[in-house]
Structures are given as structure tokens and as C-alpha cells.
Amino acid sequence: MRSKVLHLWLFFSLILVLLPGFSFLGASSPVHLTILHTNDHHGRLIPFDTARQKSVGGMAARMTLIRKVRKEVAQNNGYLLLLDAGDVNTGEPLSDIFAAKPDIEIMNAMGYNAVGVGNHEFDLVFDKVKEQVELANFPFLSANSFYRKTNELIYPPMIIWNIGDIKVAAFALTSSNTPQISTNGHNPRFFFSPEEEVLPHMLEYLKGKVDFIIAITHVSHFQMVDLANRFPGIDIVIGGHTHLEIYEPVKAGKTLLVEAGSYGKTIGRWDLTFQDKKMVDWKYRLLGINYRLPKNNSIPGESMLDLKPDPLIEEMLRPYREDTERILNESIGLARQSIPRGKRSNLPKSSPLGNLITDAIRHAAKADIAFQNVGGIRSDLLKGDITYRDIRTIMPFANTIVTYDVTGGQLLDLLNFIAQADPRDGIFSEVSGVSFRVKGERAIQVRVKGKPIKREKIYRIATNSFLGRGGDGYYIFATFSEMIDTGLTIDQAIISYISKHSPLRPSREIRMQWLP
């Protein structure tokens, strides 16, 4: 059914664009096309430090580089496309607080031509997603994201540019795992069709209509290599999702695949030459944005280390930075002592910060029991004033609270699942409302709110949406009752809890513990 609908939407959702550039070309004149591409921006609007280098990336430096390349291309009578392979959202408060509004505004100023939809675009509630689409001067593309009820595509599937005398098409694919790997992608209104079902229809539709095909994909690179081998016809793949810095295009049959790392540290550059509507030459480089690429003579990359911040972008960011600093530095409570998180070990046990976070989740959801994966707690809570910035540092992921109604027997199954994981991997959970010990990969001494568990009784459990959709391998949640997403974010729950219970002291109650 969806393949038939896709064919109809290909006709009515197609975007045709005449790309500005040097157009007085004779029939045999070569066409020069430069493609700049990014992916997995994740809200990195300003420079940041890495483990081996300070002050890399940032949108102001990216704009300086884009202006430089545009000027060069114009001087050579060429054309330029600026593309992104998705995950604009989720990562830094400067972006997250404003639902990536500054990111989209700056991408408009940069002149992006198209953006593929990533799974983290669906971290936002859908009203915010639609606001992003309306704000953007470029199309968001996805050929496999559908409204379940109507089978209609959520986004246009593709765009075609007339570049000189050639037609260049770009279509986009979004990870079909988006319901499991985004905060709100599990919305029952949406359906993400498997990539291998949609891809052949796209190629069939474009065959004979265009001269060059670009796939903008927010799909695992390794999955995309397999798809390109199985379904020939794509010329180049502009990839995202895997955060790989690919210095030399990967070949899959006649398809060339690239990906430009993540967080705006790098930007990929293709320089393509067409003659008689066929690509006759290409060159590819990965460019570091004030980011030093590995020193290797065999790597065709270039470290651009002298990129000054573009003043227009700095001015666009200024009011957002001022508002963010004010919001992040507002005091929401007081910690009388530092409250540490749990540690990965052979014999882990409850931590004071894990107790605080799960208590906040349980109270916000009005649940009997709450779970929070240890790996999602990223920092300790230090003594003194507690700010919104502290909470975002501790819990940086845009997860919401989800609930299930389970029997005592199902709850035991969940606790035994946790007990069977290797605790050194950080997959075990902090808990509230329940206590247990782990011995020989089994949960023992289980009590709910101090009382023995009853196998037939119904308990309401709450957790974060990452675990609820199977993150960290918690697929056991899919065997429970229907998941209810409260829409309340974890950080909101923690802030509310702290404001009501401040000043805080660490709770050292041992709720779960691995025994030797």
C-alpha cells in the first residue's frame, strides 16, 4: 500500500529548483558542481573543546568557510549545493532551549539547499517539528516517513535541481529505527518504512528523469553500504547517523559514500565535473573547521585552522546566548553536600544521585516504581547552588517519562533481566519504590515500597523513553502493556523535584546491590 502511495507522492511532492550559477554554457561545455555537506550537528552552535584540541567547530567559523568556498566557486563559474544529512536537534542547551530555532535561522543564512531528516528531529513534539519546517528556507526531506492513518508522506521525498544543462536529484532516507532511537518517534501517528522497501521505488522513479542521483541518508553507514550494493543507481551518498569522519569515499559498486563526522567539526567537499550530462571527474576532501585532522599523507583532508568567526552569525547568536546564560544560571535549589552518581563495577549498588533522579521520575509520573539507566547519568551533582545548567550536564538527553502497568510477575522478569546484564557495561538501572539484591544473575529479596512483591498485583512503573523504546537492549519493555508517554521530560521532573525538596542531602539508601 505504502509503495503505491509513495509513487503518487513522488509526483505531487517533488521539488524542482533552478540553481543560480553560470548558465551560458554551450552544448559541450563542462559543468562544475561543488557540494558541501554536514551531518549530526546536534545543536553545536558555538566552538567547543575535544579531548585533543580546544575551540573547534562552531557555526560562525562554518559560515566563514562557506563564504570562502562560494566565492571560489563563483569565480570559476561553477555551482554549489549545501546539504545536511540530519540530526540538527538535541545536544546543547543553546540550541535545545529554543527547539533549534537559532540553528535553523543560521542554516537559512548559510544558504542550505536541503536537509535530510534524522531520527533526533523526532526528539521534539511534532508541533515543534512543524515549526522547524515552516521556519526553514530549505526543504526537510524524507522518503520513508509516513503518517500511519493516511499513508501520506510527512516530508517531501526528494528535490531536483537544474544545474546548467544537467538535472541533479537528491532524495533522503531516515532511519526506520527512529521509534526506538528518538524521544517522540514512537508516536503512533507515524510510520517509518524500511529503507530497503523505499529505495528501489525512488531509483525506479528517477531512472531516465535525471542525470545524477544523490542519496542523503540518516542511516547506519554500514547498512547504507549494503543497500548501495543491493540497489545500484545512486551516484553518491551523503551520509549521517554513524558520526564517521570519512576522508576518502567508500565504494559500493559504482556508488561513492561519504560522511562528515559530527558536531560541525568537519564539512565534506565534493568537486564534480560533468561533460555531456555525465560525471567525468571528481575530487573529495574532508575539511576541518578549526579542527586538526589526523596527520597522514594518505588522507585527502585539509585542516582549516585560521577560520575567523563570521560577524553576522555572531550577532545572530548574541541574543540567544544571553537568554541561555540567564536561564542556565538560574538557581533551582541547593545541595548541602555533593551527591555522587553510581560507578560501573563488578558489584555496583545504588548511588545517592541515582536515588534522587529515580525519586523525581516516580513522583512526576505518580508511579509505584521508577527505573533510570546508570549510563544516562553523566555527571555528579556538586555541593552548592543547583542550576538548570547542572541538570542539563547530568542528564543531557531529551528523554521523556513513559509508564507501563505491569503485574508483579512481569516486574520480577524485568528485575531478573537487569540482574543478567554485565554491570561493568553500565546497563543496570537505578531504582525508586523497589529494592532488591542480585545473586547469581537473579533478583532476590525483592520488596515494593517495603512490602513483599505480589505476583498478580498491578504496579505502575516509570522510566525514560530511551529505555522504554528498547535502548541499551531493554526490549523487555515491549512485552508489557501499552507504553504511555507522559510528555514530561526527565530534566523537568528533576527540576520540579529539587525545587520542592531543596535543600538536598544525599540519600544513601541501598535499593539495589550486586552481592559477591
XYZ file of C-alpha atoms in Angstrom:
516
model
C 0.000 0.000 0.000
C 2.681 2.485 1.031
C 4.700 1.796 -2.131
C 1.678 2.824 -4.243
C 1.164 5.938 -2.146
C 4.855 6.742 -2.456
C 4.560 6.679 -6.250
C 1.680 9.183 -6.084
C 3.521 11.430 -3.682
C 6.612 11.374 -5.861
C 4.569 13.179 -8.471
C 2.918 15.701 -6.159
C 5.681 16.285 -3.573
C 8.555 16.726 -5.979
C 10.509 19.964 -5.595
C 12.029 21.417 -8.757
C 14.656 24.136 -8.422
C 16.763 26.135 -10.842
C 20.080 26.564 -9.088
C 21.667 30.007 -9.540
C 25.010 29.956 -11.267
C 26.780 30.471 -14.546
C 24.250 29.361 -17.154
C 25.571 30.490 -20.550
C 27.067 27.143 -21.439
C 27.467 25.623 -24.824
C 26.263 22.103 -25.507
C 29.714 20.615 -24.861
C 30.829 22.962 -22.074
C 31.742 21.244 -18.799
C 29.595 21.880 -15.725
C 31.405 22.245 -12.397
C 29.427 21.431 -9.266
C 30.738 21.753 -5.714
C 28.809 20.069 -2.896
C 29.441 20.983 0.733
C 27.838 18.702 3.292
C 27.418 18.333 7.048
C 25.596 15.940 9.374
C 24.809 15.275 13.025
C 25.092 18.902 14.082
C 23.328 18.202 17.399
C 22.996 21.812 18.469
C 26.708 22.676 18.403
C 26.262 26.354 17.630
C 29.444 27.633 19.247
C 33.032 26.303 19.360
C 33.746 23.543 21.872
C 36.717 21.567 23.164
C 37.612 17.986 22.260
C 39.945 15.624 24.109
C 42.876 16.762 21.977
C 42.016 20.262 20.823
C 40.307 23.383 22.105
C 37.731 25.599 20.391
C 36.786 23.555 17.328
C 33.797 23.960 15.024
C 31.034 26.478 15.640
C 28.559 27.980 13.186
C 30.370 31.325 12.869
C 33.540 29.602 11.632
C 31.466 27.313 9.397
C 29.908 30.379 7.764
C 33.372 31.826 7.099
C 34.363 28.638 5.308
C 31.125 28.501 3.307
C 31.539 32.110 2.187
C 35.102 31.358 1.121
C 34.062 28.341 -0.966
C 31.084 30.183 -2.502
C 33.387 32.973 -3.649
C 35.828 30.490 -5.162
C 33.059 28.584 -6.962
C 31.518 31.796 -8.341
C 34.895 32.949 -9.665
C 35.181 29.649 -11.538
C 31.655 29.925 -12.980
C 30.537 26.850 -11.057
C 27.539 25.830 -8.984
C 27.317 24.986 -5.293
C 24.957 22.828 -3.242
C 24.958 22.911 0.559
C 23.398 19.791 2.112
C 22.945 18.261 5.551
C 22.205 14.639 6.446
C 20.154 15.208 9.580
C 20.154 15.347 13.367
C 20.125 19.112 13.629
C 18.439 18.673 17.027
C 19.495 17.630 20.523
C 22.776 18.251 22.208
C 23.397 21.668 23.734
C 21.196 23.997 25.815
C 21.864 26.961 23.496
C 20.007 25.007 20.825
C 17.705 22.772 22.870
C 16.116 25.542 24.941
C 14.852 27.159 21.728
C 13.995 23.900 19.881
C 16.878 24.569 17.421
C 15.396 27.864 16.236
C 18.827 29.572 16.137
C 20.252 26.585 14.260
C 17.582 26.784 11.551
C 17.897 30.573 11.254
C 21.650 30.299 10.789
C 21.290 27.466 8.264
C 18.946 29.777 6.351
C 21.639 32.463 6.363
C 24.216 29.938 5.177
C 22.001 29.013 2.242
C 21.401 25.304 2.813
C 19.652 23.724 -0.152
C 18.224 20.622 1.547
C 18.376 18.703 4.820
C 17.662 15.016 5.286
C 15.556 14.179 8.329
C 17.424 12.440 11.152
C 15.993 10.377 13.981
C 16.690 13.164 16.510
C 14.460 15.567 14.613
C 11.763 13.460 16.302
C 13.073 14.216 19.782
C 10.752 17.217 19.621
C 6.997 17.043 19.925
C 5.560 17.203 16.434
C 4.245 20.766 16.733
C 7.860 21.871 17.219
C 8.965 19.742 14.268
C 6.419 21.518 12.082
C 7.614 24.893 13.358
C 11.144 23.996 12.247
C 9.885 23.065 8.788
C 7.976 26.336 8.490
C 10.981 28.364 9.664
C 13.416 26.753 7.232
C 14.081 28.290 3.812
C 15.208 24.851 2.659
C 13.220 21.601 2.442
C 13.493 18.833 5.022
C 13.402 15.583 3.029
C 12.453 12.012 3.908
C 11.121 9.368 1.526
C 10.226 6.832 4.212
C 8.491 8.849 6.963
C 4.695 8.440 6.813
C 1.539 9.371 8.645
C 0.188 5.988 9.664
C -3.510 6.808 9.314
C -3.407 8.355 5.820
C -0.236 6.720 4.428
C 0.875 10.187 3.346
C 4.499 11.228 3.494
C 5.360 13.593 6.347
C 8.029 15.364 4.259
C 8.771 15.757 0.545
C 10.789 12.725 -0.554
C 13.165 14.471 -2.953
C 14.289 17.593 -4.742
C 15.588 18.070 -8.307
C 17.909 20.893 -9.299
C 18.507 22.129 -12.839
C 22.239 22.814 -12.780
C 23.413 24.151 -16.121
C 22.216 21.552 -18.584
C 22.074 18.668 -16.106
C 19.393 17.507 -13.678
C 20.580 16.530 -10.205
C 18.198 14.752 -7.829
C 18.531 14.273 -4.086
C 16.257 12.057 -2.011
C 16.524 11.296 1.693
C 16.106 8.271 3.924
C 15.513 8.407 7.681
C 16.436 5.520 9.949
C 13.498 3.145 10.175
C 14.555 2.608 13.801
C 13.519 6.174 14.651
C 10.715 4.993 17.003
C 13.364 3.224 19.102
C 16.100 5.873 18.908
C 14.299 9.182 19.356
C 12.252 10.710 22.133
C 8.971 11.124 20.228
C 9.425 8.999 17.111
C 7.326 6.253 18.686
C 4.245 8.455 18.219
C 1.558 6.097 16.844
C 0.717 8.731 14.206
C 3.987 7.948 12.400
C 5.398 5.039 10.460
C 8.966 4.711 9.167
C 9.083 2.363 6.229
C 12.109 0.028 5.921
C 14.840 1.604 3.806
C 15.148 -1.425 1.542
C 11.454 -1.131 0.612
C 11.550 2.544 -0.336
C 14.954 2.781 -2.000
C 14.164 0.742 -5.150
C 10.991 2.804 -5.738
C 12.994 6.015 -5.578
C 15.540 4.735 -8.078
C 12.831 3.407 -10.367
C 11.053 6.760 -10.377
C 14.235 8.755 -11.075
C 15.595 6.463 -13.773
C 15.768 8.347 -17.053
C 14.448 11.571 -15.495
C 17.706 12.909 -14.062
C 21.404 12.740 -14.822
C 22.831 12.398 -11.316
C 21.373 10.950 -8.081
C 22.342 11.904 -4.534
C 21.039 9.956 -1.552
C 21.010 11.979 1.684
C 20.785 9.264 4.319
C 20.462 9.248 8.066
C 21.042 5.523 8.248
C 23.926 3.441 9.589
C 26.866 3.786 7.189
C 27.358 0.026 7.120
C 23.689 -0.565 6.346
C 23.909 2.023 3.578
C 26.940 0.311 2.011
C 24.899 -2.892 1.887
C 21.892 -1.095 0.365
C 24.048 0.618 -2.264
C 25.441 -2.762 -3.295
C 21.983 -4.329 -3.434
C 20.318 -1.437 -5.281
C 22.705 0.138 -7.800
C 21.867 3.510 -9.302
C 22.875 6.015 -6.625
C 25.844 8.139 -7.678
C 26.880 9.496 -4.277
C 25.621 9.025 -0.729
C 25.804 11.971 1.675
C 25.544 10.116 4.959
C 24.902 10.763 8.622
C 23.947 8.941 11.822
C 27.185 6.963 12.358
C 29.328 10.079 13.090
C 32.169 8.800 10.904
C 34.897 11.057 9.578
C 35.306 9.553 6.119
C 38.355 11.013 4.399
C 38.132 9.059 1.175
C 34.815 7.963 -0.348
C 33.838 4.350 0.262
C 32.931 2.480 -2.908
C 29.911 0.178 -3.095
C 29.703 -0.899 -6.726
C 29.630 2.389 -8.637
C 28.270 4.345 -5.647
C 30.550 6.597 -3.588
C 29.665 7.057 0.090
C 30.877 9.771 2.479
C 30.062 11.119 5.943
C 31.383 14.271 7.629
C 31.864 13.288 11.265
C 29.628 15.142 13.706
C 29.044 18.301 15.744
C 30.225 20.614 12.963
C 33.926 19.841 13.433
C 34.201 18.987 9.754
C 32.498 19.672 6.455
C 32.786 17.498 3.373
C 33.573 18.936 -0.049
C 32.890 17.321 -3.408
C 34.150 18.943 -6.610
C 32.414 17.296 -9.567
C 32.865 17.890 -13.288
C 30.181 16.933 -15.819
C 30.552 16.700 -19.580
C 27.617 15.864 -21.837
C 25.494 15.283 -18.717
C 27.857 12.644 -17.295
C 30.245 12.954 -14.386
C 33.737 12.729 -15.834
C 35.851 13.739 -12.848
C 35.557 14.146 -9.076
C 37.610 15.162 -6.083
C 36.687 14.798 -2.427
C 38.137 16.368 0.711
C 37.097 16.441 4.344
C 37.739 19.907 5.782
C 38.376 20.522 9.488
C 36.638 23.639 10.838
C 39.360 24.983 13.123
C 39.849 21.275 13.734
C 43.142 19.491 13.209
C 42.644 16.324 11.175
C 44.950 13.347 11.798
C 48.391 13.792 10.244
C 48.575 11.232 7.471
C 49.850 11.919 3.977
C 47.423 9.363 2.563
C 44.395 11.215 3.970
C 42.910 13.658 1.420
C 41.723 16.045 4.124
C 42.552 19.626 4.969
C 42.698 21.243 8.405
C 41.275 24.758 8.142
C 42.786 26.264 11.290
C 42.523 30.001 10.658
C 38.773 30.450 10.214
C 37.673 33.641 11.924
C 34.095 33.847 13.255
C 31.662 35.420 10.833
C 30.272 38.621 12.438
C 26.751 38.095 11.067
C 26.470 34.694 12.750
C 27.938 36.000 15.997
C 25.332 38.767 16.040
C 22.521 36.281 15.280
C 23.662 34.157 18.226
C 24.129 37.018 20.675
C 20.514 37.307 21.990
C 20.176 33.524 22.235
C 23.428 33.274 24.183
C 22.324 35.998 26.583
C 18.952 34.333 27.199
C 20.566 30.910 27.575
C 23.111 32.125 30.114
C 20.350 33.702 32.146
C 18.207 30.553 32.053
C 21.054 28.134 32.726
C 22.421 30.080 35.654
C 19.125 30.489 37.488
C 19.201 28.736 40.847
C 16.598 25.991 41.248
C 17.745 24.699 44.634
C 20.612 23.966 46.996
C 22.687 20.851 47.695
C 24.015 20.779 51.275
C 26.547 18.147 50.207
C 27.765 16.770 46.874
C 25.520 13.992 45.538
C 27.570 11.454 43.540
C 26.377 9.199 40.737
C 26.918 5.449 40.585
C 30.038 3.760 39.288
C 30.430 0.833 36.963
C 31.972 -2.100 38.806
C 31.659 -5.843 39.321
C 29.448 -5.256 42.364
C 27.531 -1.995 41.888
C 24.944 -0.590 44.250
C 22.535 2.313 44.461
C 24.008 5.814 44.356
C 22.730 8.988 46.011
C 22.231 10.725 42.654
C 20.515 7.667 41.171
C 18.152 7.681 44.144
C 17.392 11.379 43.610
C 16.721 11.019 39.874
C 14.504 7.936 40.167
C 12.569 9.517 43.040
C 11.949 12.530 40.781
C 10.758 10.307 37.927
C 8.470 8.267 40.198
C 6.868 11.318 41.771
C 6.373 13.115 38.445
C 4.722 10.051 36.891
C 2.723 9.174 40.021
C 4.134 5.673 39.622
C 4.881 2.908 42.120
C 8.374 2.227 40.801
C 10.910 4.053 38.617
C 13.988 2.987 36.675
C 16.879 5.038 35.250
C 19.810 3.503 33.387
C 23.139 4.334 35.023
C 24.733 5.135 31.642
C 22.319 8.033 31.172
C 23.567 9.842 34.305
C 26.565 11.761 33.012
C 27.911 13.763 35.971
C 27.769 14.234 39.755
C 25.688 16.949 41.447
C 28.102 19.155 43.379
C 27.587 20.951 46.666
C 26.127 24.452 46.481
C 23.550 26.213 44.331
C 21.921 23.951 41.754
C 21.232 25.467 38.334
C 19.454 24.356 35.192
C 22.913 24.052 33.628
C 23.859 21.466 36.270
C 20.789 19.369 35.489
C 21.431 19.506 31.738
C 25.031 18.431 32.342
C 23.902 15.491 34.445
C 21.033 14.482 32.127
C 21.823 15.845 28.635
C 19.441 13.612 26.683
C 15.998 14.845 25.643
C 14.093 11.896 27.102
C 10.537 11.914 28.372
C 8.975 9.838 31.139
C 7.000 6.785 29.985
C 4.866 4.471 32.087
C 3.579 0.876 31.991
C 1.134 -1.089 34.122
C 2.697 -4.489 34.872
C 1.994 -7.461 37.081
C 4.293 -8.407 39.918
C 5.414 -11.340 37.791
C 6.388 -9.046 34.932
C 8.211 -6.784 37.371
C 10.231 -9.792 38.550
C 11.053 -10.586 34.913
C 12.373 -7.033 34.479
C 14.483 -7.218 37.641
C 15.925 -10.564 36.541
C 16.679 -9.050 33.118
C 18.642 -6.285 34.864
C 20.389 -8.875 37.039
C 21.619 -10.807 33.989
C 23.410 -7.820 32.432
C 27.138 -7.283 32.939
C 27.158 -4.367 35.421
C 30.537 -3.204 34.101
C 28.739 -2.126 30.906
C 26.615 0.378 32.810
C 23.372 -1.212 31.608
C 21.960 -1.778 35.110
C 19.366 0.628 36.482
C 18.970 2.860 39.497
C 15.557 2.387 41.093
C 12.902 4.013 43.268
C 9.976 2.311 45.002
C 11.557 -1.136 44.826
C 14.538 -2.797 46.499
C 16.385 -5.969 45.559
C 19.721 -7.731 45.628
C 21.428 -9.601 42.792
C 22.931 -13.023 43.378
C 23.920 -15.404 40.584
C 22.194 -13.295 37.921
C 18.893 -13.427 39.808
C 16.989 -10.733 41.674
C 16.369 -11.756 45.283
C 14.917 -10.105 48.404
C 12.531 -8.076 46.213
C 10.285 -5.628 48.036
C 7.998 -2.903 46.715
C 7.681 0.123 48.992
C 8.973 -2.063 51.813
C 6.472 -4.903 51.282
C 6.946 -8.316 49.610
C 6.106 -8.291 45.914
C 2.759 -9.799 44.892
C 2.916 -11.613 41.535
C -0.682 -10.854 40.497
C -0.828 -7.261 41.688
C -0.675 -4.444 39.111
C 2.160 -1.944 39.582
C 2.737 1.226 37.616
C 6.374 1.574 36.574
C 8.037 4.626 35.028
C 11.271 5.031 33.116
C 12.820 7.217 30.461
C 11.728 6.969 26.845
C 15.170 5.710 25.778
C 14.785 2.539 27.833
C 11.074 2.338 27.059
C 11.768 2.029 23.339
C 14.392 -0.679 23.859
C 17.540 1.393 24.337
C 20.518 -0.394 25.950
C 18.834 -3.652 24.914
C 15.806 -3.231 27.206
C 13.467 -4.872 24.695
C 11.622 -6.462 27.603
C 9.546 -3.258 27.879
C 7.930 -4.143 24.546
C 6.379 -7.224 26.195
C 4.476 -5.110 28.726
C 1.223 -3.177 28.433
C 0.879 -0.227 26.114
C 3.530 2.415 26.778
C 2.124 5.779 27.862
C 4.369 8.749 27.123
C 3.685 11.463 29.687
C 5.382 14.104 27.523
C 7.222 15.300 30.638
C 10.972 15.470 30.144
C 13.334 13.942 32.683
C 15.083 17.250 33.340
C 11.717 18.960 34.002
C 10.857 16.247 36.537
C 14.202 16.631 38.295
C 13.966 20.429 38.419
C 10.445 20.243 39.848
C 11.511 17.679 42.455
C 14.557 19.680 43.515
C 12.568 22.909 43.831
C 10.107 21.141 46.180
C 12.709 19.298 48.279
C 15.559 21.811 48.467
C 17.862 21.972 50.332
C 19.055 18.482 49.376
C 21.167 15.971 51.213
C 22.326 12.724 49.603
C 20.128 9.683 50.200
C 22.499 6.760 50.743
C 19.731 4.149 50.875
C 20.842 0.904 49.219
C 17.936 -0.057 46.981
C 19.754 -2.400 44.631
C 23.058 -4.153 45.135
C 25.073 -6.915 43.490
C 26.242 -9.463 46.062
C 29.533 -11.403 45.780
